[in-house]
Amino acid sequence: MFEYRSNRQYVQPNRLMPAETAPHEAAWMAWPSGSYTLGERPADADEARSTWAAVANAIVEFEPVHVLVPPSERAEAARFLDPRVRVHERMLDDAWYRDIGPTFVIEGEGPTRSLGAVTWVFNGWGQQEWARWEHDAVASHVAVDATGATRIDSPMVNEGGGIHTNGAGTFLVTETVQLDPDRNPGWTRADVEAELARTLGARKVIWLPRGLTRDSERFGTRGHVDIVATFADRGVVLVHDQRDPAHPDHEVSRELIELLEAERDADGKPLRVVRLPAPATLRDDEGWVDYSYVNHFVCNGAVIACSFDDPVDGEALAVLADAYPGRRVVAIDARPLFARGGGIHCITQQQPLLHP
C-alpha cells in the first residue's frame, strides 16, 4: 500500500484536466462481462449488453467511441454495437471504464500542447470483498497506448467517478472516497489536493462530505461525486435534489446544496447551484434507490442522459437542456445500469480534443 506525506513538495506541471463540456476526440467504454453484470439468465445478459450498447451507439452519432471487449464477448459485442464503434480486445473484470480507465489531461499550451493520461491505482473501490480487479487494474493502459498519451502514474487510489472539474482548476470530490482508509490509508486532505494539483492541475478542491445512501452501501462506491454533483459550466454546478423527506437522500441533498451555495471556485467567484430533481421513484427490490439524473455524459453536441420511466423524467431532462444550451439531450433508460451499480457517466470516459 502506498504511503503519502503532505510535506512532499511538487513543482506543479503545466497540465490541466479539461471540463467534460470541452470538445472531445473520442469517448471510451468497457463491455459488460462480469458475472453480476451479465446475471444468471440469458435475458439478464442481453439486458446488460443492450443497455451498454445503447449508450455507445448514442454517443457514436456525435463522436468516435472505443470499447474494450473481452475475447469471450467479441461476438456478442458485434451483435449489439454500431459498426462505427471501435473494439479493443482486452480481458476485463468489470465494465465501469470511468473508474478503471485513465483521466486525460492537456499538457502545455498552444501548438506544443500534448495529451497526458493519469493512471490511478485501482483496487476495487476500496478492496470491496465482492470486487475483482486483476485485469481492471491495468485496463487504463489500453486507452493510453491507443492514444499515444504520455502516461502519468499516480500513487493515489482513485476512480474517474470520484472527481469532477470545471476545466479551470476547480474540482469536486467526496471525503468518503479519496480519504477512504481502504483506498488511501493515512492520506490527508492536503495529500489528496497536492496529488490532484500535480496530476490534473487542481487549484481549488471542494470537499463534499458524502455521496448518496445506496452508493454508500455494500455494493456501492462509497460515495462517488458523479452521482451527486457536476459542473455544467465553469461556475455552474448541478446538484442532485431529493425533494421527498421520506428518502434518506433528502438530508444528503440539503447538506450538499447548502455547502455548494456557500463555496467559491478557484478564481474566488461564487458558484451558481442548479437543483436537478431526483426521480419520484424512491425504492426498488433492494431498498432506497440512488437513481440520479446527475450521472449523465456530455459529448460533442449532446448530453446522454439517464431516464427511469419516472414522472420526473421530463422535468429533469428540461433542466439538462437549459444547463447545456445548444446540445441535444438523448435519454436512455438507465435502470439496468443502476441495478448493476452505476449509471451512464460511470461507463464512459472522455478523451479531450488536443487542438480544438
Coordinates of N, CA, C and O in Angstrom, one line a residue, residues 171-324:
F171 N -12.2 21.5 -8.5 CA -12.6 20.1 -8.5 C -13.6 19.8 -7.4 O -13.5 20.4 -6.3
L172 N -14.5 18.8 -7.7 CA -15.4 18.3 -6.6 C -14.9 16.9 -6.3 O -14.7 16.1 -7.2
V173 N -14.8 16.6 -5.0 CA -14.5 15.3 -4.5 C -15.4 15.0 -3.3 O -16.0 15.9 -2.8
T174 N -15.3 13.7 -2.8 CA -16.0 13.4 -1.6 C -15.0 12.8 -0.6 O -14.1 12.0 -0.9
E175 N -15.2 13.2 0.7 CA -14.3 12.7 1.8 C -14.3 11.2 1.9 O -13.3 10.6 2.2
T176 N -15.5 10.5 1.5 CA -15.6 9.1 1.7 C -14.9 8.3 0.6 O -14.8 7.1 0.8
V177 N -14.4 9.0 -0.4 CA -13.7 8.2 -1.5 C -12.2 8.4 -1.4 O -11.5 7.5 -1.0
Q178 N -11.7 9.6 -1.6 CA -10.2 9.8 -1.6 C -9.6 9.6 -0.2 O -8.5 9.2 -0.1
L179 N -10.4 9.9 0.8 CA -9.9 9.7 2.2 C -10.3 8.3 2.8 O -10.1 8.1 4.0
D180 N -10.9 7.5 2.0 CA -11.3 6.1 2.4 C -10.0 5.4 2.9 O -9.1 5.2 2.2
P181 N -10.0 4.9 4.1 CA -8.8 4.2 4.6 C -8.5 2.9 3.9 O -7.4 2.4 3.9
D182 N -9.5 2.3 3.2 CA -9.3 1.2 2.3 C -8.8 1.5 0.9 O -8.5 0.6 0.1
R183 N -8.7 2.8 0.7 CA -8.2 3.3 -0.6 C -6.8 3.9 -0.3 O -5.8 3.5 -0.8
N184 N -6.8 4.9 0.5 CA -5.6 5.7 0.8 C -5.3 5.9 2.3 O -5.5 7.0 2.8
P185 N -4.9 4.8 3.0 CA -4.7 4.9 4.4 C -3.7 5.9 4.8 O -2.6 6.0 4.2
G186 N -4.0 6.8 5.7 CA -3.0 7.8 6.2 C -3.0 9.1 5.4 O -2.3 10.0 5.8
W187 N -3.7 9.1 4.3 CA -3.7 10.3 3.5 C -4.6 11.4 4.1 O -5.6 11.1 4.8
T188 N -4.2 12.7 3.9 CA -5.0 13.8 4.4 C -5.5 14.6 3.3 O -5.2 14.3 2.1
R189 N -6.4 15.5 3.6 CA -6.9 16.4 2.5 C -5.7 17.1 1.7 O -5.8 17.2 0.5
A190 N -4.7 17.5 2.5 CA -3.6 18.2 1.8 C -2.9 17.2 0.9 O -2.4 17.6 -0.2
D191 N -2.8 16.0 1.3 CA -2.1 15.0 0.4 C -2.9 14.8 -0.9 O -2.3 14.8 -2.0
V192 N -4.2 14.7 -0.8 CA -5.0 14.5 -2.0 C -5.0 15.7 -2.9 O -4.9 15.6 -4.1
E193 N -5.1 16.9 -2.2 CA -5.1 18.1 -3.0 C -3.8 18.3 -3.7 O -3.7 18.8 -4.9
A194 N -2.6 18.0 -3.1 CA -1.3 18.1 -3.7 C -1.2 17.1 -4.9 O -0.7 17.5 -6.0
E195 N -1.8 15.9 -4.8 CA -1.7 15.0 -5.9 C -2.7 15.4 -7.1 O -2.3 15.2 -8.2
L196 N -3.8 15.9 -6.7 CA -4.7 16.4 -7.8 C -4.1 17.7 -8.5 O -4.3 17.8 -9.7
A197 N -3.4 18.5 -7.8 CA -2.7 19.6 -8.4 C -1.6 19.1 -9.3 O -1.4 19.6 -10.5
R198 N -0.8 18.1 -8.9 CA 0.3 17.6 -9.7 C -0.2 16.9 -11.0 O 0.3 17.1 -12.0
T199 N -1.3 16.1 -10.8 CA -1.7 15.3 -12.0 C -2.8 16.0 -12.9 O -2.7 15.8 -14.1
L200 N -3.6 16.8 -12.3 CA -4.8 17.3 -13.0 C -4.8 18.8 -13.1 O -5.7 19.4 -13.7
G201 N -3.9 19.5 -12.4 CA -3.9 21.0 -12.4 C -4.9 21.6 -11.5 O -5.3 22.7 -11.7
A202 N -5.3 20.9 -10.4 CA -6.3 21.4 -9.5 C -5.7 22.6 -8.7 O -4.6 22.6 -8.3
R203 N -6.5 23.7 -8.6 CA -6.1 24.9 -7.9 C -7.1 25.0 -6.7 O -6.7 25.7 -5.7
K204 N -8.3 24.5 -6.7 CA -9.2 24.5 -5.7 C -10.0 23.2 -5.6 O -10.6 22.8 -6.6
V205 N -10.0 22.5 -4.5 CA -10.7 21.3 -4.3 C -11.8 21.5 -3.3 O -11.6 21.9 -2.2
I206 N -13.0 21.3 -3.8 CA -14.2 21.4 -2.9 C -14.6 20.0 -2.4 O -14.9 19.1 -3.2
W207 N -14.6 19.9 -1.1 CA -14.8 18.6 -0.4 C -16.3 18.4 0.0 O -16.8 19.2 0.8
L208 N -16.9 17.5 -0.6 CA -18.3 17.1 -0.2 C -18.2 16.0 0.8 O -17.3 15.1 0.7
P209 N -19.0 16.0 1.9 CA -18.8 15.1 3.0 C -19.2 13.7 2.6 O -18.7 12.7 3.2
R210 N -20.1 13.5 1.7 CA -20.6 12.1 1.4 C -21.3 12.1 0.1 O -21.6 13.1 -0.5
G211 N -21.7 10.9 -0.4 CA -22.5 10.7 -1.6 C -23.9 10.2 -1.2 O -24.3 10.4 -0.1
L212 N -24.5 9.5 -2.1 CA -25.9 9.1 -1.9 C -25.9 7.8 -1.0 O -24.9 7.1 -1.0
T213 N -27.1 7.6 -0.4 CA -27.2 6.5 0.6 C -26.9 5.1 -0.1 O -26.1 4.3 0.5
R214 N -27.6 4.8 -1.2 CA -27.4 3.5 -1.8 C -26.0 3.3 -2.2 O -25.4 2.2 -2.1
D215 N -25.4 4.3 -2.7 CA -24.0 4.2 -3.2 C -23.0 4.0 -2.0 O -21.8 3.7 -2.2
S216 N -23.5 4.2 -0.8 CA -22.6 4.0 0.4 C -22.8 2.7 1.0 O -22.2 2.4 2.0
E217 N -23.7 1.9 0.4 CA -24.0 0.6 1.0 C -23.0 -0.5 0.4 O -22.1 -0.1 -0.4
R218 N -23.2 -1.8 0.6 CA -22.3 -2.8 0.3 C -21.8 -2.8 -1.1 O -20.6 -3.0 -1.4
F219 N -22.7 -2.7 -2.1 CA -22.3 -2.8 -3.5 C -22.1 -1.4 -4.1 O -22.1 -1.3 -5.4
G220 N -21.9 -0.4 -3.3 CA -21.7 1.0 -3.9 C -20.2 1.3 -4.0 O -19.3 0.5 -3.7
T221 N -19.9 2.6 -4.3 CA -18.6 3.0 -4.5 C -18.1 3.8 -3.2 O -17.0 4.2 -3.2
R222 N -19.0 3.9 -2.2 CA -18.7 4.6 -1.0 C -18.8 6.2 -1.2 O -18.1 6.9 -0.5
G223 N -19.5 6.6 -2.3 CA -19.8 8.0 -2.4 C -19.2 8.7 -3.5 O -18.8 9.9 -3.4
H224 N -19.2 8.2 -4.7 CA -18.7 8.9 -5.9 C -19.5 10.2 -6.1 O -20.7 10.3 -6.0
V225 N -18.7 11.2 -6.5 CA -19.3 12.5 -6.7 C -20.1 12.6 -7.9 O -21.0 13.4 -8.0
D226 N -19.9 11.7 -8.9 CA -20.5 11.9 -10.2 C -22.0 11.4 -10.2 O -22.7 11.4 -11.2
I227 N -22.5 11.1 -9.0 CA -23.9 10.8 -8.9 C -24.6 11.9 -8.1 O -25.9 11.9 -8.0
V228 N -23.9 12.8 -7.5 CA -24.5 13.9 -6.7 C -24.3 15.3 -7.2 O -25.2 16.1 -7.0
A229 N -23.2 15.6 -7.9 CA -22.9 16.9 -8.4 C -22.0 16.9 -9.5 O -21.1 16.1 -9.6
T230 N -22.2 17.9 -10.5 CA -21.3 18.0 -11.6 C -21.3 19.5 -12.1 O -22.2 20.2 -11.8
F231 N -20.3 19.8 -12.8 CA -20.2 21.2 -13.4 C -20.9 21.2 -14.8 O -20.5 20.4 -15.7
A232 N -21.9 22.0 -15.0 CA -22.5 22.2 -16.3 C -21.8 23.3 -17.1 O -21.8 23.4 -18.3
D233 N -21.1 24.2 -16.3 CA -20.3 25.3 -16.9 C -19.3 25.7 -15.9 O -19.3 25.1 -14.7
R234 N -18.4 26.6 -16.2 CA -17.3 27.0 -15.3 C -17.8 27.3 -13.9 O -17.1 26.9 -13.0
G235 N -18.9 28.0 -13.8 CA -19.3 28.4 -12.5 C -20.7 27.9 -12.1 O -21.3 28.4 -11.2
V236 N -21.1 26.9 -12.8 CA -22.5 26.3 -12.6 C -22.4 24.9 -12.2 O -21.8 24.1 -12.9
V237 N -23.0 24.6 -11.0 CA -23.0 23.2 -10.5 C -24.4 22.6 -10.5 O -25.3 23.3 -9.9
L238 N -24.6 21.5 -11.1 CA -25.9 20.7 -11.0 C -25.8 19.8 -9.8 O -24.8 19.1 -9.7
V239 N -26.8 19.8 -8.9 CA -26.8 19.0 -7.7 C -28.1 18.2 -7.6 O -29.2 18.7 -7.9
H240 N -27.9 16.9 -7.3 CA -29.0 16.0 -7.0 C -29.9 16.6 -5.9 O -29.4 16.8 -4.8
D241 N -31.2 16.7 -6.2 CA -32.1 17.3 -5.3 C -33.2 16.3 -5.0 O -34.2 16.2 -5.7
Q242 N -33.0 15.6 -3.9 CA -34.1 14.6 -3.4 C -35.1 15.4 -2.6 O -34.8 15.8 -1.5
R243 N -36.2 15.6 -3.2 CA -37.2 16.5 -2.6 C -38.2 15.8 -1.6 O -38.9 16.5 -0.9
D244 N -38.1 14.5 -1.6 CA -39.1 13.8 -0.8 C -38.4 13.5 0.6 O -37.4 12.7 0.7
P245 N -38.9 14.0 1.7 CA -38.3 13.8 3.0 C -38.3 12.3 3.4 O -37.6 12.0 4.4
A246 N -39.1 11.5 2.8 CA -39.1 10.1 3.1 C -37.8 9.4 2.8 O -37.5 8.3 3.3
H247 N -37.1 9.9 1.8 CA -35.9 9.3 1.3 C -34.7 9.8 2.1 O -34.6 11.0 2.3
P248 N -33.8 9.0 2.6 CA -32.6 9.5 3.3 C -31.7 10.4 2.6 O -31.0 11.2 3.2
D249 N -31.8 10.4 1.2 CA -31.0 11.4 0.4 C -31.6 12.8 0.5 O -30.9 13.7 0.0
H250 N -32.8 12.9 1.0 CA -33.3 14.3 1.2 C -32.3 15.1 2.1 O -32.0 16.3 1.8
E251 N -31.8 14.5 3.1 CA -30.9 15.2 4.0 C -29.5 15.4 3.4 O -28.9 16.4 3.5
V252 N -29.1 14.4 2.6 CA -27.8 14.5 1.8 C -27.9 15.7 0.9 O -27.0 16.5 0.8
S253 N -29.0 15.8 0.1 CA -29.2 16.9 -0.8 C -29.1 18.2 -0.1 O -28.5 19.2 -0.6
R254 N -29.9 18.3 1.0 CA -29.9 19.6 1.7 C -28.5 20.0 2.2 O -28.1 21.2 2.0
E255 N -27.7 19.0 2.7 CA -26.4 19.3 3.2 C -25.5 19.8 2.0 O -24.7 20.8 2.1
L256 N -25.5 19.1 0.9 CA -24.6 19.4 -0.2 C -25.0 20.7 -0.9 O -24.1 21.5 -1.3
I257 N -26.3 21.0 -1.0 CA -26.7 22.2 -1.6 C -26.3 23.4 -0.8 O -25.8 24.4 -1.3
E258 N -26.5 23.3 0.5 CA -26.0 24.4 1.4 C -24.5 24.6 1.3 O -24.0 25.8 1.3
L259 N -23.8 23.5 1.3 CA -22.3 23.7 1.2 C -21.9 24.3 -0.1 O -21.1 25.3 -0.1
L260 N -22.5 23.9 -1.2 CA -22.0 24.4 -2.5 C -22.5 25.8 -2.7 O -21.8 26.6 -3.4
E261 N -23.6 26.2 -2.2 CA -24.1 27.6 -2.3 C -23.2 28.6 -1.6 O -23.2 29.8 -1.9
A262 N -22.4 28.1 -0.6 CA -21.5 28.9 0.2 C -20.1 28.9 -0.4 O -19.2 29.6 0.1
E263 N -19.8 28.0 -1.4 CA -18.5 27.9 -2.0 C -18.2 28.8 -3.1 O -19.0 29.5 -3.7
R264 N -16.9 28.9 -3.4 CA -16.4 29.7 -4.5 C -15.4 28.8 -5.3 O -14.9 27.8 -4.8
D265 N -15.2 29.2 -6.6 CA -14.3 28.4 -7.4 C -12.8 28.9 -7.2 O -12.5 29.7 -6.3
A266 N -11.9 28.3 -8.0 CA -10.5 28.6 -7.9 C -10.2 30.1 -8.1 O -9.1 30.5 -7.6
D267 N -11.0 30.8 -8.8 CA -10.8 32.2 -9.0 C -11.5 33.1 -8.0 O -11.6 34.3 -8.2
G268 N -12.1 32.5 -7.0 CA -12.8 33.3 -6.0 C -14.2 33.7 -6.3 O -14.8 34.5 -5.6
K269 N -14.8 33.1 -7.4 CA -16.1 33.5 -7.8 C -17.1 32.5 -7.2 O -16.9 31.3 -7.1
P270 N -18.3 33.0 -6.8 CA -19.3 32.2 -6.2 C -19.9 31.2 -7.2 O -19.9 31.5 -8.4
L271 N -20.3 30.0 -6.8 CA -20.9 29.1 -7.7 C -22.4 29.3 -7.8 O -23.0 29.7 -6.8
R272 N -22.9 29.1 -9.0 CA -24.4 29.1 -9.1 C -24.9 27.6 -9.1 O -24.5 26.8 -9.9
V273 N -25.7 27.3 -8.1 CA -26.1 26.0 -7.9 C -27.5 25.8 -8.5 O -28.5 26.5 -8.2
V274 N -27.6 24.8 -9.4 CA -28.9 24.4 -10.0 C -29.3 23.1 -9.5 O -28.6 22.1 -9.6
R275 N -30.5 23.0 -9.0 CA -31.1 21.8 -8.4 C -31.6 20.9 -9.6 O -32.5 21.3 -10.3
L276 N -31.1 19.7 -9.6 CA -31.5 18.7 -10.6 C -32.4 17.7 -9.8 O -31.9 17.0 -9.0
P277 N -33.7 17.7 -10.1 CA -34.6 16.9 -9.2 C -34.3 15.4 -9.3 O -33.9 14.9 -10.4
A278 N -34.4 14.7 -8.2 CA -34.3 13.3 -8.2 C -35.6 12.7 -8.7 O -36.7 13.3 -8.6
P279 N -35.6 11.5 -9.2 CA -36.8 10.8 -9.7 C -37.8 10.6 -8.5 O -37.4 10.6 -7.3
A280 N -39.1 10.5 -8.9 CA -40.1 10.3 -7.8 C -40.0 8.9 -7.3 O -40.4 8.6 -6.1
T281 N -39.4 7.9 -8.0 CA -39.2 6.6 -7.5 C -38.3 6.6 -6.3 O -37.2 7.1 -6.4
L282 N -38.7 6.0 -5.2 CA -37.9 6.0 -4.0 C -37.2 4.7 -3.7 O -36.1 4.7 -3.2
R283 N -37.9 3.6 -4.1 CA -37.3 2.3 -3.7 C -37.4 1.3 -4.9 O -38.2 1.5 -5.8
D284 N -36.5 0.3 -4.9 CA -36.7 -0.9 -5.8 C -36.6 -2.1 -4.9 O -36.8 -2.0 -3.7
D285 N -36.4 -3.3 -5.5 CA -36.5 -4.5 -4.7 C -35.4 -4.6 -3.7 O -35.4 -5.4 -2.7
E286 N -34.3 -3.8 -3.8 CA -33.2 -3.9 -2.9 C -33.2 -2.8 -1.8 O -32.3 -2.8 -0.9
G287 N -34.1 -1.8 -1.9 CA -34.1 -0.7 -0.9 C -34.2 0.6 -1.6 O -34.7 0.8 -2.7
W288 N -33.7 1.7 -0.9 CA -33.7 3.0 -1.4 C -32.9 3.1 -2.7 O -31.7 2.7 -2.7
V289 N -33.4 3.7 -3.7 CA -32.7 3.8 -5.0 C -31.7 5.0 -4.9 O -31.9 5.9 -4.1
D290 N -30.7 4.9 -5.8 CA -29.8 6.1 -6.0 C -29.9 6.6 -7.4 O -29.0 7.2 -7.9
Y291 N -31.1 6.4 -8.0 CA -31.3 7.0 -9.3 C -31.0 8.5 -9.3 O -31.4 9.2 -8.5
S292 N -30.2 8.9 -10.3 CA -29.8 10.2 -10.4 C -29.6 10.7 -11.8 O -28.9 10.1 -12.6
Y293 N -30.2 11.9 -12.1 CA -30.0 12.5 -13.5 C -28.7 13.2 -13.6 O -28.2 13.5 -14.7
V294 N -28.0 13.4 -12.4 CA -26.7 14.0 -12.4 C -25.7 13.1 -13.2 O -24.7 13.6 -13.8
N295 N -25.9 11.8 -13.2 CA -25.0 10.8 -13.8 C -25.1 10.7 -15.3 O -25.4 9.7 -15.8
H296 N -25.0 11.9 -16.0 CA -25.1 11.9 -17.4 C -23.7 12.1 -18.0 O -22.7 12.4 -17.3
F297 N -23.6 11.9 -19.4 CA -22.4 12.1 -20.1 C -22.5 13.2 -21.1 O -23.4 13.2 -22.0
V298 N -21.6 14.2 -21.1 CA -21.7 15.3 -22.0 C -20.7 15.0 -23.2 O -19.5 14.7 -22.9
C299 N -21.2 14.9 -24.4 CA -20.3 14.7 -25.5 C -20.4 15.8 -26.5 O -21.1 16.8 -26.3
N300 N -19.8 15.7 -27.7 CA -19.8 16.7 -28.7 C -21.2 16.9 -29.2 O -21.8 16.1 -29.9
G301 N -21.9 18.0 -28.8 CA -23.2 18.3 -29.3 C -24.3 17.7 -28.7 O -25.5 17.8 -29.1
A302 N -24.1 16.9 -27.6 CA -25.2 16.2 -27.0 C -24.9 15.9 -25.5 O -23.8 16.0 -25.0
V303 N -26.0 15.6 -24.8 CA -26.0 15.1 -23.4 C -26.7 13.8 -23.4 O -27.8 13.7 -23.8
I304 N -25.9 12.7 -23.1 CA -26.5 11.4 -23.0 C -27.0 11.2 -21.6 O -26.2 11.1 -20.6
A305 N -28.3 11.3 -21.4 CA -28.9 11.4 -20.1 C -29.6 10.1 -19.6 O -30.2 9.4 -20.4
C306 N -29.7 10.0 -18.3 CA -30.4 8.9 -17.7 C -31.9 9.2 -17.7 O -32.3 10.3 -17.3
S307 N -32.7 8.2 -18.0 CA -34.2 8.3 -17.7 C -34.6 7.0 -16.9 O -33.8 6.0 -16.9
F308 N -35.7 7.1 -16.3 CA -36.1 6.0 -15.4 C -37.6 5.6 -15.5 O -38.1 5.0 -14.6
D309 N -38.2 5.9 -16.7 CA -39.6 5.7 -16.8 C -40.3 6.3 -15.6 O -41.2 5.6 -15.0
D310 N -40.0 7.5 -15.2 CA -40.4 8.1 -14.0 C -41.2 9.4 -14.3 O -40.9 10.1 -15.3
P311 N -42.1 9.8 -13.4 CA -42.8 11.1 -13.7 C -42.0 12.3 -13.7 O -42.4 13.3 -14.3
V312 N -40.8 12.3 -13.1 CA -39.9 13.4 -13.1 C -39.0 13.5 -14.3 O -38.3 14.5 -14.6
D313 N -38.9 12.4 -15.2 CA -38.0 12.4 -16.3 C -38.1 13.7 -17.1 O -37.1 14.3 -17.5
G314 N -39.3 14.1 -17.5 CA -39.5 15.3 -18.3 C -38.9 16.5 -17.7 O -38.2 17.3 -18.4
E315 N -39.2 16.8 -16.4 CA -38.7 17.9 -15.7 C -37.2 17.9 -15.7 O -36.5 19.0 -16.0
A316 N -36.6 16.8 -15.4 CA -35.1 16.7 -15.2 C -34.5 16.9 -16.6 O -33.4 17.6 -16.7
L317 N -35.0 16.3 -17.6 CA -34.4 16.5 -19.0 C -34.5 17.9 -19.4 O -33.6 18.4 -20.1
A318 N -35.5 18.6 -19.0 CA -35.7 20.0 -19.4 C -34.6 20.9 -18.6 O -34.0 21.8 -19.2
V319 N -34.3 20.5 -17.4 CA -33.2 21.2 -16.6 C -31.9 21.0 -17.3 O -31.1 21.9 -17.5
L320 N -31.7 19.8 -17.8 CA -30.4 19.5 -18.5 C -30.3 20.3 -19.8 O -29.3 20.8 -20.2
A321 N -31.4 20.4 -20.5 CA -31.5 21.1 -21.8 C -31.1 22.6 -21.5 O -30.4 23.2 -22.3
D322 N -31.6 23.1 -20.4 CA -31.3 24.5 -20.1 C -29.9 24.7 -19.7 O -29.2 25.7 -19.9
A323 N -29.4 23.7 -19.0 CA -28.0 23.8 -18.4 C -26.9 23.6 -19.5 O -25.8 24.1 -19.4
Y324 N -27.3 22.9 -20.6 CA -26.4 22.7 -21.7 C -27.0 23.2 -23.0 O -27.3 22.4 -23.9

